[in-house]
Amino acid sequence: MNYRNYQNARDAAWRILLDCKVDRLPVDLNAICRKLKIRLFSYGAATKLIERANLREAVRRTDGLTFYWRGTPVILCSDAVLPQRAAFTIAHELGHIVLNHVEPGTVTVINREPHPGDSPEETAANQFAARLLAPACVLWGLNVHTPEEIMDLCQISRAAAEFRAQRMADLYRRGRFLTSPLEQAVYRQFRPFIEGTVYPPPGG
């Protein structure tokens, strides 16, 4: 993934956190979707819509997808996945919308946790999702390092937490936090949460 694509995905995640006034973990994706006027359904709750949009085959192939219905973006997520996996699925699809990867008449057809063979668009959506659900400056403010800590705090799957922990290790090594005005603004927004949270909890 080239740096510009990475930067675009990272900055887009920060802007969503700021615009939607997200100030605590885990991130409330339902609230973000409502704010952005994106409709969010499980496959089970969208049976009729799936039929009308001719998406039966698509939902069989993936845990989540995005399409437009009558001009409105819609995210669908499988009922069969755990809530932690669903969080990354929804955030990934949200990334496709925010990064303009999907438009009326198209459907996203791949949704999986980060994989070395991913296309640039899939990689960007994964980068967006990781930074939305587990903002580096917040993890740094709480001195969080391990995948297990990230899983618990952000309520994401182990695969997603391991993906984030690898990047966090690099950022800790290089001391690369709060270098952007956008990231500084995110940190200020989360600061009451950071200062009011003891992590890991006593006895945890």
PDB file of C-alpha atoms in Angstrom:
ATOM      1  CA  MET A   1       0.000   0.000   0.000  1.00  0.00           C
ATOM      2  CA  ASN A   2       1.501   3.325  -0.988  1.00  0.00           C
ATOM      3  CA  TYR A   3       1.846   6.042   1.639  1.00  0.00           C
ATOM      4  CA  ARG A   4      -0.735   8.358   0.104  1.00  0.00           C
ATOM      5  CA  ASN A   5      -3.448   5.678   0.239  1.00  0.00           C
ATOM      6  CA  TYR A   6      -2.447   4.847   3.801  1.00  0.00           C
ATOM      7  CA  GLN A   7      -2.538   8.521   4.783  1.00  0.00           C
ATOM      8  CA  ASN A   8      -5.961   9.009   3.181  1.00  0.00           C
ATOM      9  CA  ALA A   9      -7.409   6.019   5.062  1.00  0.00           C
ATOM     10  CA  ARG A  10      -5.839   7.102   8.359  1.00  0.00           C
ATOM     11  CA  ASP A  11      -6.978  10.715   8.056  1.00  0.00           C
ATOM     12  CA  ALA A  12     -10.489   9.661   7.024  1.00  0.00           C
ATOM     13  CA  ALA A  13     -10.807   7.538  10.181  1.00  0.00           C
ATOM     14  CA  TRP A  14      -9.667  10.453  12.348  1.00  0.00           C
ATOM     15  CA  ARG A  15     -12.162  12.786  10.676  1.00  0.00           C
ATOM     16  CA  ILE A  16     -15.043  10.384  11.256  1.00  0.00           C
ATOM     17  CA  LEU A  17     -14.119  10.106  14.943  1.00  0.00           C
ATOM     18  CA  LEU A  18     -14.055  13.899  15.190  1.00  0.00           C
ATOM     19  CA  ASP A  19     -17.145  14.617  13.099  1.00  0.00           C
ATOM     20  CA  CYS A  20     -19.204  11.999  14.936  1.00  0.00           C
ATOM     21  CA  LYS A  21     -17.871  13.164  18.320  1.00  0.00           C
ATOM     22  CA  VAL A  22     -16.654   9.693  19.297  1.00  0.00           C
ATOM     23  CA  ASP A  23     -14.884  10.031  22.644  1.00  0.00           C
ATOM     24  CA  ARG A  24     -14.666   6.548  24.143  1.00  0.00           C
ATOM     25  CA  LEU A  25     -13.919   2.911  23.395  1.00  0.00           C
ATOM     26  CA  PRO A  26     -15.355   0.656  22.157  1.00  0.00           C
ATOM     27  CA  VAL A  27     -16.501   2.776  19.246  1.00  0.00           C
ATOM     28  CA  ASP A  28     -20.284   2.838  18.720  1.00  0.00           C
ATOM     29  CA  LEU A  29     -20.631   1.978  15.027  1.00  0.00           C
ATOM     30  CA  ASN A  30     -24.419   2.158  15.132  1.00  0.00           C
ATOM     31  CA  ALA A  31     -24.192   5.787  16.255  1.00  0.00           C
ATOM     32  CA  ILE A  32     -21.679   6.588  13.501  1.00  0.00           C
ATOM     33  CA  CYS A  33     -23.918   5.047  10.845  1.00  0.00           C
ATOM     34  CA  ARG A  34     -26.908   7.008  12.107  1.00  0.00           C
ATOM     35  CA  LYS A  35     -24.891  10.230  12.061  1.00  0.00           C
ATOM     36  CA  LEU A  36     -23.698   9.573   8.503  1.00  0.00           C
ATOM     37  CA  LYS A  37     -27.166   8.451   7.349  1.00  0.00           C
ATOM     38  CA  ILE A  38     -25.930   4.976   6.462  1.00  0.00           C
ATOM     39  CA  ARG A  39     -28.433   2.151   6.926  1.00  0.00           C
ATOM     40  CA  LEU A  40     -27.044  -0.839   8.818  1.00  0.00           C
ATOM     41  CA  PHE A  41     -28.688  -4.276   8.944  1.00  0.00           C
ATOM     42  CA  SER A  42     -27.846  -7.848   9.721  1.00  0.00           C
ATOM     43  CA  TYR A  43     -28.464 -10.319   6.909  1.00  0.00           C
ATOM     44  CA  GLY A  44     -31.378 -11.766   8.855  1.00  0.00           C
ATOM     45  CA  ALA A  45     -33.045  -8.394   9.308  1.00  0.00           C
ATOM     46  CA  ALA A  46     -32.621  -7.512   5.635  1.00  0.00           C
ATOM     47  CA  THR A  47     -34.043 -10.631   3.971  1.00  0.00           C
ATOM     48  CA  LYS A  48     -36.554  -8.738   1.836  1.00  0.00           C
ATOM     49  CA  LEU A  49     -34.040  -6.051   0.887  1.00  0.00           C
ATOM     50  CA  ILE A  50     -31.499  -8.721  -0.111  1.00  0.00           C
ATOM     51  CA  GLU A  51     -34.119 -10.283  -2.393  1.00  0.00           C
ATOM     52  CA  ARG A  52     -35.136  -6.971  -3.943  1.00  0.00           C
ATOM     53  CA  ALA A  53     -31.527  -5.963  -4.560  1.00  0.00           C
ATOM     54  CA  ASN A  54     -30.684  -9.413  -5.989  1.00  0.00           C
ATOM     55  CA  LEU A  55     -27.897  -9.991  -3.456  1.00  0.00           C
ATOM     56  CA  ARG A  56     -28.575 -13.588  -2.417  1.00  0.00           C
ATOM     57  CA  GLU A  57     -25.376 -14.898  -4.009  1.00  0.00           C
ATOM     58  CA  ALA A  58     -23.309 -12.011  -2.686  1.00  0.00           C
ATOM     59  CA  VAL A  59     -24.313 -12.580   0.937  1.00  0.00           C
ATOM     60  CA  ARG A  60     -23.384 -16.258   0.629  1.00  0.00           C
ATOM     61  CA  ARG A  61     -19.820 -15.310  -0.310  1.00  0.00           C
ATOM     62  CA  THR A  62     -18.944 -12.746   2.336  1.00  0.00           C
ATOM     63  CA  ASP A  63     -19.475 -11.699   5.957  1.00  0.00           C
ATOM     64  CA  GLY A  64     -20.439  -8.178   4.964  1.00  0.00           C
ATOM     65  CA  LEU A  65     -21.103  -5.935   2.004  1.00  0.00           C
ATOM     66  CA  THR A  66     -22.093  -2.435   0.997  1.00  0.00           C
ATOM     67  CA  PHE A  67     -24.403  -1.208  -1.753  1.00  0.00           C
ATOM     68  CA  TYR A  68     -26.710   1.720  -2.457  1.00  0.00           C
ATOM     69  CA  TRP A  69     -30.468   1.358  -2.273  1.00  0.00           C
ATOM     70  CA  ARG A  70     -32.515   4.246  -3.652  1.00  0.00           C
ATOM     71  CA  GLY A  71     -29.548   6.550  -3.252  1.00  0.00           C
ATOM     72  CA  THR A  72     -28.763   5.605   0.351  1.00  0.00           C
ATOM     73  CA  PRO A  73     -25.667   3.601   1.356  1.00  0.00           C
ATOM     74  CA  VAL A  74     -26.491   0.314   3.082  1.00  0.00           C
ATOM     75  CA  ILE A  75     -24.134  -1.930   5.063  1.00  0.00           C
ATOM     76  CA  LEU A  76     -25.119  -5.553   5.615  1.00  0.00           C
ATOM     77  CA  CYS A  77     -23.364  -7.865   8.070  1.00  0.00           C
ATOM     78  CA  SER A  78     -23.697 -11.591   8.629  1.00  0.00           C
ATOM     79  CA  ASP A  79     -25.575 -12.807  11.708  1.00  0.00           C
ATOM     80  CA  ALA A  80     -23.199 -15.782  11.903  1.00  0.00           C
ATOM     81  CA  VAL A  81     -20.104 -13.868  13.044  1.00  0.00           C
ATOM     82  CA  LEU A  82     -19.197 -12.936  16.615  1.00  0.00           C
ATOM     83  CA  PRO A  83     -19.817  -9.309  17.663  1.00  0.00           C
ATOM     84  CA  GLN A  84     -16.065  -8.622  17.687  1.00  0.00           C
ATOM     85  CA  ARG A  85     -15.721  -9.807  14.107  1.00  0.00           C
ATOM     86  CA  ALA A  86     -18.876  -7.921  13.129  1.00  0.00           C
ATOM     87  CA  ALA A  87     -17.321  -4.680  14.408  1.00  0.00           C
ATOM     88  CA  PHE A  88     -14.403  -4.954  12.000  1.00  0.00           C
ATOM     89  CA  THR A  89     -16.726  -6.044   9.188  1.00  0.00           C
ATOM     90  CA  ILE A  90     -18.939  -2.982   9.626  1.00  0.00           C
ATOM     91  CA  ALA A  91     -15.978  -0.598  10.029  1.00  0.00           C
ATOM     92  CA  HIS A  92     -14.368  -2.075   6.902  1.00  0.00           C
ATOM     93  CA  GLU A  93     -17.547  -1.486   4.883  1.00  0.00           C
ATOM     94  CA  LEU A  94     -17.834   2.003   6.330  1.00  0.00           C
ATOM     95  CA  GLY A  95     -14.313   2.573   5.031  1.00  0.00           C
ATOM     96  CA  HIS A  96     -15.387   1.633   1.520  1.00  0.00           C
ATOM     97  CA  ILE A  97     -18.150   4.241   1.698  1.00  0.00           C
ATOM     98  CA  VAL A  98     -16.048   7.022   3.217  1.00  0.00           C
ATOM     99  CA  LEU A  99     -13.153   6.366   0.817  1.00  0.00           C
ATOM    100  CA  ASN A 100     -15.524   6.372  -2.194  1.00  0.00           C
ATOM    101  CA  HIS A 101     -14.844   2.765  -3.186  1.00  0.00           C
ATOM    102  CA  VAL A 102     -18.519   2.037  -3.762  1.00  0.00           C
ATOM    103  CA  GLU A 103     -21.120   4.027  -5.647  1.00  0.00           C
ATOM    104  CA  PRO A 104     -24.709   3.498  -6.812  1.00  0.00           C
ATOM    105  CA  GLY A 105     -24.892   0.398  -8.972  1.00  0.00           C
ATOM    106  CA  THR A 106     -21.876  -1.339  -7.390  1.00  0.00           C
ATOM    107  CA  VAL A 107     -21.517  -3.781  -4.501  1.00  0.00           C
ATOM    108  CA  THR A 108     -18.496  -4.612  -2.363  1.00  0.00           C
ATOM    109  CA  VAL A 109     -17.937  -8.346  -2.544  1.00  0.00           C
ATOM    110  CA  ILE A 110     -14.931  -9.074  -0.294  1.00  0.00           C
ATOM    111  CA  ASN A 111     -14.871  -8.670   3.445  1.00  0.00           C
ATOM    112  CA  ARG A 112     -12.232 -10.391   5.515  1.00  0.00           C
ATOM    113  CA  GLU A 113      -9.706  -9.448   8.112  1.00  0.00           C
ATOM    114  CA  PRO A 114      -6.341  -8.151   6.843  1.00  0.00           C
ATOM    115  CA  HIS A 115      -4.597 -10.458   4.366  1.00  0.00           C
ATOM    116  CA  PRO A 116      -1.285  -9.974   2.500  1.00  0.00           C
ATOM    117  CA  GLY A 117      -2.982 -10.542  -0.864  1.00  0.00           C
ATOM    118  CA  ASP A 118      -5.565  -7.790  -0.445  1.00  0.00           C
ATOM    119  CA  SER A 119      -6.100  -5.240  -3.228  1.00  0.00           C
ATOM    120  CA  PRO A 120      -5.248  -1.560  -2.568  1.00  0.00           C
ATOM    121  CA  GLU A 121      -8.917  -0.791  -1.916  1.00  0.00           C
ATOM    122  CA  GLU A 122      -9.320  -3.701   0.506  1.00  0.00           C
ATOM    123  CA  THR A 123      -6.092  -2.730   2.267  1.00  0.00           C
ATOM    124  CA  ALA A 124      -7.274   0.873   2.578  1.00  0.00           C
ATOM    125  CA  ALA A 125     -10.632  -0.242   4.017  1.00  0.00           C
ATOM    126  CA  ASN A 126      -8.803  -2.419   6.557  1.00  0.00           C
ATOM    127  CA  GLN A 127      -6.477   0.438   7.489  1.00  0.00           C
ATOM    128  CA  PHE A 128      -9.492   2.697   7.965  1.00  0.00           C
ATOM    129  CA  ALA A 129     -11.292   0.109  10.108  1.00  0.00           C
ATOM    130  CA  ALA A 130      -8.296  -0.500  12.362  1.00  0.00           C
ATOM    131  CA  ARG A 131      -7.757   3.212  12.952  1.00  0.00           C
ATOM    132  CA  LEU A 132     -11.434   3.881  13.540  1.00  0.00           C
ATOM    133  CA  LEU A 133     -11.911   1.073  16.064  1.00  0.00           C
ATOM    134  CA  ALA A 134      -8.504   1.302  17.767  1.00  0.00           C
ATOM    135  CA  PRO A 135      -7.076   4.827  17.430  1.00  0.00           C
ATOM    136  CA  ALA A 136      -3.325   4.714  18.032  1.00  0.00           C
ATOM    137  CA  CYS A 137      -3.217   7.867  20.156  1.00  0.00           C
ATOM    138  CA  VAL A 138      -5.894   6.476  22.486  1.00  0.00           C
ATOM    139  CA  LEU A 139      -4.111   3.140  22.866  1.00  0.00           C
ATOM    140  CA  TRP A 140      -0.893   5.068  23.522  1.00  0.00           C
ATOM    141  CA  GLY A 141      -2.636   7.271  26.093  1.00  0.00           C
ATOM    142  CA  LEU A 142      -3.753   4.133  27.922  1.00  0.00           C
ATOM    143  CA  ASN A 143      -0.344   2.433  27.494  1.00  0.00           C
ATOM    144  CA  VAL A 144      -1.937  -0.485  25.649  1.00  0.00           C
ATOM    145  CA  HIS A 145       0.418  -2.840  23.786  1.00  0.00           C
ATOM    146  CA  THR A 146      -0.768  -6.421  23.433  1.00  0.00           C
ATOM    147  CA  PRO A 147      -3.379  -7.949  21.120  1.00  0.00           C
ATOM    148  CA  GLU A 148      -5.234  -9.212  24.183  1.00  0.00           C
ATOM    149  CA  GLU A 149      -5.469  -5.693  25.628  1.00  0.00           C
ATOM    150  CA  ILE A 150      -6.630  -4.286  22.290  1.00  0.00           C
ATOM    151  CA  MET A 151      -9.227  -7.045  21.909  1.00  0.00           C
ATOM    152  CA  ASP A 152     -10.633  -6.322  25.365  1.00  0.00           C
ATOM    153  CA  LEU A 153     -10.585  -2.531  25.202  1.00  0.00           C
ATOM    154  CA  CYS A 154     -11.794  -2.115  21.610  1.00  0.00           C
ATOM    155  CA  GLN A 155     -14.023  -5.205  21.422  1.00  0.00           C
ATOM    156  CA  ILE A 156     -12.525  -6.447  18.164  1.00  0.00           C
ATOM    157  CA  SER A 157     -11.449  -9.904  17.023  1.00  0.00           C
ATOM    158  CA  ARG A 158      -8.045 -11.412  17.723  1.00  0.00           C
ATOM    159  CA  ALA A 159      -7.012 -11.183  14.060  1.00  0.00           C
ATOM    160  CA  ALA A 160      -7.893  -7.485  13.935  1.00  0.00           C
ATOM    161  CA  ALA A 161      -6.199  -6.853  17.300  1.00  0.00           C
ATOM    162  CA  GLU A 162      -3.022  -8.609  16.172  1.00  0.00           C
ATOM    163  CA  PHE A 163      -3.015  -6.501  12.994  1.00  0.00           C
ATOM    164  CA  ARG A 164      -3.316  -3.355  15.128  1.00  0.00           C
ATOM    165  CA  ALA A 165      -0.748  -4.473  17.707  1.00  0.00           C
ATOM    166  CA  GLN A 166       1.876  -4.949  14.990  1.00  0.00           C
ATOM    167  CA  ARG A 167       1.440  -1.354  13.870  1.00  0.00           C
ATOM    168  CA  MET A 168       1.366  -0.092  17.455  1.00  0.00           C
ATOM    169  CA  ALA A 169       4.700  -1.804  18.170  1.00  0.00           C
ATOM    170  CA  ASP A 170       6.239   0.123  15.270  1.00  0.00           C
ATOM    171  CA  LEU A 171       4.719   3.400  16.463  1.00  0.00           C
ATOM    172  CA  TYR A 172       5.960   2.834  20.030  1.00  0.00           C
ATOM    173  CA  ARG A 173       9.438   2.034  18.732  1.00  0.00           C
ATOM    174  CA  ARG A 174       9.572   5.232  16.692  1.00  0.00           C
ATOM    175  CA  GLY A 175       7.605   7.419  19.122  1.00  0.00           C
ATOM    176  CA  ARG A 176       5.213   8.418  16.336  1.00  0.00           C
ATOM    177  CA  PHE A 177       2.208   9.737  18.220  1.00  0.00           C
ATOM    178  CA  LEU A 178       0.395  13.092  18.028  1.00  0.00           C
ATOM    179  CA  THR A 179       2.409  14.173  14.982  1.00  0.00           C
ATOM    180  CA  SER A 180      -0.669  15.341  13.038  1.00  0.00           C
ATOM    181  CA  PRO A 181      -3.111  18.117  13.990  1.00  0.00           C
ATOM    182  CA  LEU A 182      -5.948  15.678  13.257  1.00  0.00           C
ATOM    183  CA  GLU A 183      -4.519  13.070  15.619  1.00  0.00           C
ATOM    184  CA  GLN A 184      -3.967  15.725  18.267  1.00  0.00           C
ATOM    185  CA  ALA A 185      -7.636  16.691  17.968  1.00  0.00           C
ATOM    186  CA  VAL A 186      -8.689  13.041  18.345  1.00  0.00           C
ATOM    187  CA  TYR A 187      -6.535  12.739  21.453  1.00  0.00           C
ATOM    188  CA  ARG A 188      -8.103  15.867  22.988  1.00  0.00           C
ATOM    189  CA  GLN A 189     -11.573  14.496  22.272  1.00  0.00           C
ATOM    190  CA  PHE A 190     -10.733  11.197  24.003  1.00  0.00           C
ATOM    191  CA  ARG A 191      -8.700  12.753  26.814  1.00  0.00           C
ATOM    192  CA  PRO A 192     -11.457  12.637  29.496  1.00  0.00           C
ATOM    193  CA  PHE A 193     -11.959   8.938  28.681  1.00  0.00           C
ATOM    194  CA  ILE A 194      -8.209   8.282  28.791  1.00  0.00           C
ATOM    195  CA  GLU A 195      -7.749  10.113  32.078  1.00  0.00           C
ATOM    196  CA  GLY A 196     -10.789   8.433  33.616  1.00  0.00           C
ATOM    197  CA  THR A 197      -9.840   4.901  32.580  1.00  0.00           C
ATOM    198  CA  VAL A 198      -7.513   2.613  34.511  1.00  0.00           C
ATOM    199  CA  TYR A 199      -6.159   0.073  32.069  1.00  0.00           C
ATOM    200  CA  PRO A 200      -5.635  -2.733  32.551  1.00  0.00           C
ATOM    201  CA  PRO A 201      -8.231  -2.769  35.331  1.00  0.00           C
ATOM    202  CA  PRO A 202      -7.067  -3.842  38.798  1.00  0.00           C
ATOM    203  CA  GLY A 203      -6.865  -7.619  38.912  1.00  0.00           C
ATOM    204  CA  GLY A 204      -7.331  -7.772  35.136  1.00  0.00           C
TER     205      GLY A 204
END
